[in-house]
Structure formats: C-alpha cells, structure tokens
C-alpha cells in the first residue's frame, strides 16, 4: 500500500472512531433524558439533570446535535419538574407560542420573568435565578454540591423595585412561599439550604470579608442595611422583631423603630 493509501485509511479509521464516540455520547444523552422524564423522586431528577449537563459539556467530534441546549436550559427544566413532582404548577417554561423556552414565568405574576445565569456579581460558580426585566439575582442553585441560598439583597431589591411596588402583601407572601416550598423539596435530597430573610428564626452566621473595621462602621452598616433593605419590606407585615447585640437583646416594633433618629446619629 502506498503512503497516500495508508494515510487515507488512517484518516478513515480516525473518522470512524469519532463517529463511534459521538454515537455513544448521543446514546448516553438519550438514556439520561429518558431517566429525567421518568424520574419520580427529587434525587433521581437532580441526578439525571446533572448527568445531562455533563453530557452537554462533552465535546462532539463530528457533529453537534440540533437539540444542543446550554446548561441553564436543563436547570430550568429541573426547576419545573421538581415542583411538578409535588403536583404544583407554580412555574411555566413555555413562551408566548407555547414552545419550551429557556425562561420561567409564574402564574399570576405577568410582570416577572426569570432565567438562570452563570454570570453574576455573587461569588459562587453555580446557577443564579435572575429576573429578566430588573436583572436581579434572587437565588443560587448548585446541583453538584447540593447548595441553594436566597440572595437577600436581590430579593429585597425586587420587592422595592418599580415592579415589586405593585405587589400586594398577598403577592409577596405567595412569592416567598414558592421559594420556601423549593427549599423543602431540595431538602429531601440533602441540599444545604439558606432562605436568608425569607426564613423566620434564621440564625446563620456569615463571616465578614474584612474583620478589622472600626466598631462604629460595622454598627452603622448593620443599622443602615437593616433599616433600608429589610424594614421597608417587612415593616407593614410584622408586629415585632428581635435584634441581638452580643449578650443584649432588643425587642422592638415598626412604630418604635425611628429611622429619622438613626439618620441623625
């Protein structure tokens, strides 16, 4: 066989190996997708989506399938499926043409539209549920390390936004209830969950990235954040709250908490 003939045969063999690689990867995808569709538990569903994402990240040698979606698409499908396991249809992933899309809508909240993003100012590397119109990150979800938390600033900003100001107390309660339900669902698969300001009695301790700040600075930061981020949202919805300063306890109410005095301090 000539040198040219040997090279041609070698190229054909390489091509066959690449086709075999792609065919196996496609078969794996079909298997994982079938498991996802048939899954009946939280653990099965999360595991199937994790496998789909890893398969999605694998490289096809000769072709890219027409059904190739980005990773956030599969997290969106997971979100919808988890609720439907509990026979809850809070979220829809259908667009205006009733086609499956890479977005989430909540029935009764026409002004809100969500999608998952990996591009965020937050420091984690997972997926962030972002409100499309306001570009606010509300929730972090990492299915590989089983971690979920509410972005307190994002949620407070949503409630105080031009869209959020049109929400009633019932709307806010419904919205927060949806995320609390998600936390319970993920908890069944041993996720580490932090609902932050959505969770009454939340006593999680978060470290400061810079610990050598003067006491007066940290005091002012705490009071300002507490007043203008949280109290504006919850002041009309609660009767009392408790603040702990080291060993001292302050129990107060919206009427007793004078924001004007704090501004003058």
Short mmCIF file of C-alpha atoms in Angstrom, two decimals:
data_model
loop_
_atom_site.label_atom_id
_atom_site.label_comp_id
_atom_site.label_asym_id
_atom_site.label_seq_id
_atom_site.Cartn_x
_atom_site.Cartn_y
_atom_site.Cartn_z
CA UNK A 1 0.00 0.00 0.00
CA UNK A 2 1.31 3.43 -0.91
CA UNK A 3 1.97 6.16 1.64
CA UNK A 4 -1.05 8.06 0.36
CA UNK A 5 -3.19 4.93 0.68
CA UNK A 6 -2.04 4.35 4.26
CA UNK A 7 -2.79 7.94 5.20
CA UNK A 8 -6.26 7.71 3.65
CA UNK A 9 -7.01 4.52 5.59
CA UNK A 10 -5.73 6.11 8.78
CA UNK A 11 -7.98 9.14 8.28
CA UNK A 12 -10.98 6.89 7.66
CA UNK A 13 -10.24 4.92 10.82
CA UNK A 14 -9.99 8.14 12.81
CA UNK A 15 -13.28 9.30 11.36
CA UNK A 16 -14.92 6.01 12.35
CA UNK A 17 -13.63 6.38 15.92
CA UNK A 18 -15.03 9.89 16.13
CA UNK A 19 -18.43 8.75 14.85
CA UNK A 20 -18.39 5.94 17.40
CA UNK A 21 -17.55 8.46 20.14
CA UNK A 22 -20.38 10.76 19.10
CA UNK A 23 -22.85 7.89 18.80
CA UNK A 24 -22.05 6.69 22.33
CA UNK A 25 -22.39 10.20 23.70
CA UNK A 26 -25.73 10.59 21.94
CA UNK A 27 -26.89 7.24 23.32
CA UNK A 28 -25.90 8.36 26.82
CA UNK A 29 -27.87 11.57 26.32
CA UNK A 30 -30.94 9.60 25.27
CA UNK A 31 -30.61 7.41 28.37
CA UNK A 32 -30.18 10.33 30.79
CA UNK A 33 -33.06 12.23 29.21
CA UNK A 34 -35.31 9.19 29.50
CA UNK A 35 -34.41 8.85 33.19
CA UNK A 36 -35.21 12.54 33.70
CA UNK A 37 -38.63 12.23 32.07
CA UNK A 38 -39.50 9.12 34.08
CA UNK A 39 -38.00 10.23 37.41
CA UNK A 40 -40.38 10.24 40.35
CA UNK A 41 -38.13 11.39 43.19
CA UNK A 42 -36.12 14.54 43.83
CA UNK A 43 -32.87 12.59 43.96
CA UNK A 44 -33.48 10.85 40.63
CA UNK A 45 -34.46 14.12 38.96
CA UNK A 46 -31.47 16.10 40.22
CA UNK A 47 -29.06 13.29 39.34
CA UNK A 48 -30.48 12.97 35.81
CA UNK A 49 -30.13 16.71 35.16
CA UNK A 50 -26.57 16.62 36.46
CA UNK A 51 -25.76 13.86 34.00
CA UNK A 52 -27.44 15.75 31.16
CA UNK A 53 -25.36 18.84 31.93
CA UNK A 54 -22.12 16.86 32.00
CA UNK A 55 -23.09 15.19 28.73
CA UNK A 56 -23.94 18.59 27.34
CA UNK A 57 -20.45 19.82 28.22
CA UNK A 58 -18.76 16.94 26.43
CA UNK A 59 -17.29 17.59 23.01
CA UNK A 60 -18.79 16.07 19.87
CA UNK A 61 -16.09 15.24 17.35
CA UNK A 62 -18.05 15.36 14.09
CA UNK A 63 -21.43 16.91 14.74
CA UNK A 64 -23.39 19.00 17.17
CA UNK A 65 -26.93 17.74 17.66
CA UNK A 66 -29.82 20.06 16.86
CA UNK A 67 -31.09 19.67 20.42
CA UNK A 68 -27.91 21.08 21.97
CA UNK A 69 -29.02 23.50 24.72
CA UNK A 70 -26.88 25.38 27.19
CA UNK A 71 -26.65 24.24 30.80
CA UNK A 72 -29.14 26.80 32.08
CA UNK A 73 -31.82 25.20 29.90
CA UNK A 74 -31.55 21.96 31.86
CA UNK A 75 -31.62 23.77 35.21
CA UNK A 76 -34.82 25.47 34.02
CA UNK A 77 -36.36 22.09 33.18
CA UNK A 78 -35.26 20.79 36.58
CA UNK A 79 -36.96 23.72 38.31
CA UNK A 80 -40.28 22.98 36.63
CA UNK A 81 -40.03 19.21 37.16
CA UNK A 82 -39.26 19.49 40.89
CA UNK A 83 -42.48 21.36 41.52
CA UNK A 84 -44.49 19.03 39.34
CA UNK A 85 -43.28 16.09 41.39
CA UNK A 86 -45.41 17.69 44.11
CA UNK A 87 -48.24 18.36 41.64
CA UNK A 88 -47.51 22.10 41.78
CA UNK A 89 -47.53 24.22 38.63
CA UNK A 90 -46.04 27.39 40.01
CA UNK A 91 -43.58 27.81 37.15
CA UNK A 92 -44.08 27.55 33.42
CA UNK A 93 -41.26 27.28 30.88
CA UNK A 94 -43.45 27.91 27.82
CA UNK A 95 -43.10 31.03 25.69
CA UNK A 96 -45.90 33.00 24.04
CA UNK A 97 -46.06 30.36 21.28
CA UNK A 98 -46.43 27.57 23.87
CA UNK A 99 -42.98 26.26 23.00
CA UNK A 100 -40.44 25.13 25.61
CA UNK A 101 -38.11 28.04 26.30
CA UNK A 102 -35.14 28.87 28.48
CA UNK A 103 -37.19 31.07 30.81
CA UNK A 104 -39.59 30.79 33.73
CA UNK A 105 -42.87 32.54 34.42
CA UNK A 106 -45.15 32.39 37.45
CA UNK A 107 -48.91 32.31 37.03
CA UNK A 108 -50.40 35.47 38.49
CA UNK A 109 -47.17 37.47 38.10
CA UNK A 110 -47.21 38.62 34.45
CA UNK A 111 -44.58 41.33 35.05
CA UNK A 112 -41.97 38.85 36.27
CA UNK A 113 -39.86 36.63 34.04
CA UNK A 114 -36.88 34.58 35.22
CA UNK A 115 -33.95 32.75 33.72
CA UNK A 116 -30.85 31.00 35.03
CA UNK A 117 -27.46 32.59 34.53
CA UNK A 118 -23.88 31.75 35.45
CA UNK A 119 -22.81 35.38 35.07
CA UNK A 120 -23.30 37.11 38.40
CA UNK A 121 -21.69 39.53 40.81
CA UNK A 122 -22.09 36.90 43.51
CA UNK A 123 -19.02 34.83 44.33
CA UNK A 124 -20.32 31.34 43.65
CA UNK A 125 -19.92 29.29 40.49
CA UNK A 126 -23.36 27.71 40.15
CA UNK A 127 -26.58 28.93 38.55
CA UNK A 128 -28.43 32.09 39.51
CA UNK A 129 -32.16 32.66 39.10
CA UNK A 130 -32.34 36.16 37.63
CA UNK A 131 -35.34 38.38 37.00
CA UNK A 132 -35.08 39.36 33.34
CA UNK A 133 -36.54 42.88 33.41
CA UNK A 134 -34.72 44.05 36.53
CA UNK A 135 -31.55 41.95 36.12
CA UNK A 136 -31.66 40.98 39.80
CA UNK A 137 -30.28 37.67 41.10
CA UNK A 138 -32.73 36.09 43.54
CA UNK A 139 -31.49 32.59 44.14
CA UNK A 140 -28.34 30.50 43.82
CA UNK A 141 -28.53 26.81 42.95
CA UNK A 142 -25.67 24.33 42.69
CA UNK A 143 -26.93 20.82 41.99
CA UNK A 144 -23.46 19.27 42.02
CA UNK A 145 -22.52 20.48 45.50
CA UNK A 146 -26.16 20.46 46.66
CA UNK A 147 -26.32 24.08 47.70
CA UNK A 148 -29.13 26.63 47.49
CA UNK A 149 -29.49 30.07 49.01
CA UNK A 150 -31.63 33.18 48.64
CA UNK A 151 -29.81 36.36 47.68
CA UNK A 152 -31.23 38.65 50.37
CA UNK A 153 -30.21 41.90 48.65
CA UNK A 154 -31.69 40.74 45.36
CA UNK A 155 -34.98 39.72 46.89
CA UNK A 156 -35.30 42.98 48.84
CA UNK A 157 -34.44 44.97 45.69
CA UNK A 158 -37.12 43.08 43.76
CA UNK A 159 -39.79 43.90 46.36
CA UNK A 160 -38.74 47.57 46.39
CA UNK A 161 -38.43 47.87 42.59
CA UNK A 162 -40.91 49.55 40.24
CA UNK A 163 -42.39 46.10 39.62
CA UNK A 164 -42.30 45.00 43.23
CA UNK A 165 -44.09 48.10 44.47
CA UNK A 166 -47.18 46.91 42.61
CA UNK A 167 -47.19 43.63 44.51
CA UNK A 168 -49.68 43.25 47.33
CA UNK A 169 -48.88 41.67 50.68
CA UNK A 170 -50.61 38.53 49.43
CA UNK A 171 -48.43 38.53 46.30
CA UNK A 172 -45.27 38.81 48.39
CA UNK A 173 -46.43 36.00 50.65
CA UNK A 174 -47.17 33.82 47.61
CA UNK A 175 -43.80 34.56 46.05
CA UNK A 176 -41.85 33.82 49.21
CA UNK A 177 -43.95 30.71 49.76
CA UNK A 178 -42.88 29.35 46.39
CA UNK A 179 -39.20 29.60 47.31
CA UNK A 180 -39.84 28.10 50.73
CA UNK A 181 -41.52 25.16 49.00
CA UNK A 182 -38.50 24.76 46.73
CA UNK A 183 -36.26 24.66 49.81
CA UNK A 184 -38.35 21.86 51.30
CA UNK A 185 -38.22 19.90 48.05
CA UNK A 186 -34.45 20.21 47.73
CA UNK A 187 -34.06 19.35 51.40
CA UNK A 188 -35.35 15.88 50.57
CA UNK A 189 -32.14 15.37 48.58
CA UNK A 190 -29.92 16.67 51.41
CA UNK A 191 -29.31 20.09 49.89
CA UNK A 192 -27.79 22.75 52.11
CA UNK A 193 -30.47 25.44 52.09
CA UNK A 194 -30.39 29.03 53.34
CA UNK A 195 -33.60 31.03 52.89
CA UNK A 196 -31.99 34.09 54.47
CA UNK A 197 -34.55 36.83 55.15
CA UNK A 198 -37.38 34.59 53.91
CA UNK A 199 -36.87 32.29 56.87
CA UNK A 200 -38.09 33.39 60.26
CA UNK A 201 -35.68 32.48 63.02
CA UNK A 202 -32.76 32.24 60.60
CA UNK A 203 -29.63 32.38 62.78
CA UNK A 204 -26.97 31.51 60.21
CA UNK A 205 -23.67 33.27 60.98
CA UNK A 206 -21.95 34.85 57.96
CA UNK A 207 -18.31 36.00 58.26
CA UNK A 208 -17.13 39.49 57.27
CA UNK A 209 -14.55 39.50 54.48
CA UNK A 210 -12.76 42.38 56.27
CA UNK A 211 -12.68 41.96 60.03
CA UNK A 212 -10.58 44.97 61.09
CA UNK A 213 -13.31 47.56 60.57
CA UNK A 214 -13.92 50.04 63.42
CA UNK A 215 -16.89 49.13 65.59
CA UNK A 216 -18.75 52.32 64.66
CA UNK A 217 -18.52 51.42 60.97
CA UNK A 218 -19.90 47.93 61.42
CA UNK A 219 -22.66 49.30 63.66
CA UNK A 220 -23.69 51.84 61.05
CA UNK A 221 -23.53 49.30 58.23
CA UNK A 222 -25.72 46.92 60.18
CA UNK A 223 -28.32 49.52 61.12
CA UNK A 224 -28.49 51.06 57.64
CA UNK A 225 -28.78 47.67 55.93
CA UNK A 226 -31.37 46.52 58.43
CA UNK A 227 -33.46 49.67 58.06
CA UNK A 228 -33.44 50.36 54.38
CA UNK A 229 -33.14 46.88 52.92
CA UNK A 230 -35.29 44.77 55.18
CA UNK A 231 -37.55 47.01 57.22
CA UNK A 232 -39.00 48.77 54.17
CA UNK A 233 -40.17 45.37 53.01
CA UNK A 234 -41.42 43.79 56.20
CA UNK A 235 -42.37 46.70 58.47
CA UNK A 236 -46.01 46.65 57.38
CA UNK A 237 -46.25 42.89 57.70
CA UNK A 238 -44.92 42.15 61.20
CA UNK A 239 -45.72 43.39 64.72
CA UNK A 240 -42.37 42.81 66.42
CA UNK A 241 -38.81 41.78 65.69
CA UNK A 242 -35.80 40.98 67.87
CA UNK A 243 -32.23 42.26 67.46
CA UNK A 244 -29.33 40.61 69.29
CA UNK A 245 -26.23 42.67 70.14
CA UNK A 246 -23.74 40.28 71.72
CA UNK A 247 -25.44 39.40 75.02
CA UNK A 248 -28.06 42.16 74.87
CA UNK A 249 -31.49 41.74 73.28
CA UNK A 250 -33.68 44.49 71.84
CA UNK A 251 -37.32 43.72 71.07
CA UNK A 252 -38.99 46.46 69.07
CA UNK A 253 -41.75 47.25 66.58
CA UNK A 254 -42.14 49.35 63.39
CA UNK A 255 -43.66 52.23 65.36
CA UNK A 256 -40.91 52.21 67.98
CA UNK A 257 -38.08 51.99 65.43
CA UNK A 258 -37.40 55.61 64.49
CA UNK A 259 -35.46 55.70 61.22
CA UNK A 260 -35.12 59.51 61.34
CA UNK A 261 -33.16 59.27 64.59
CA UNK A 262 -30.81 56.74 63.02
CA UNK A 263 -30.19 59.09 60.09
CA UNK A 264 -29.19 61.83 62.53
CA UNK A 265 -26.84 59.56 64.51
#
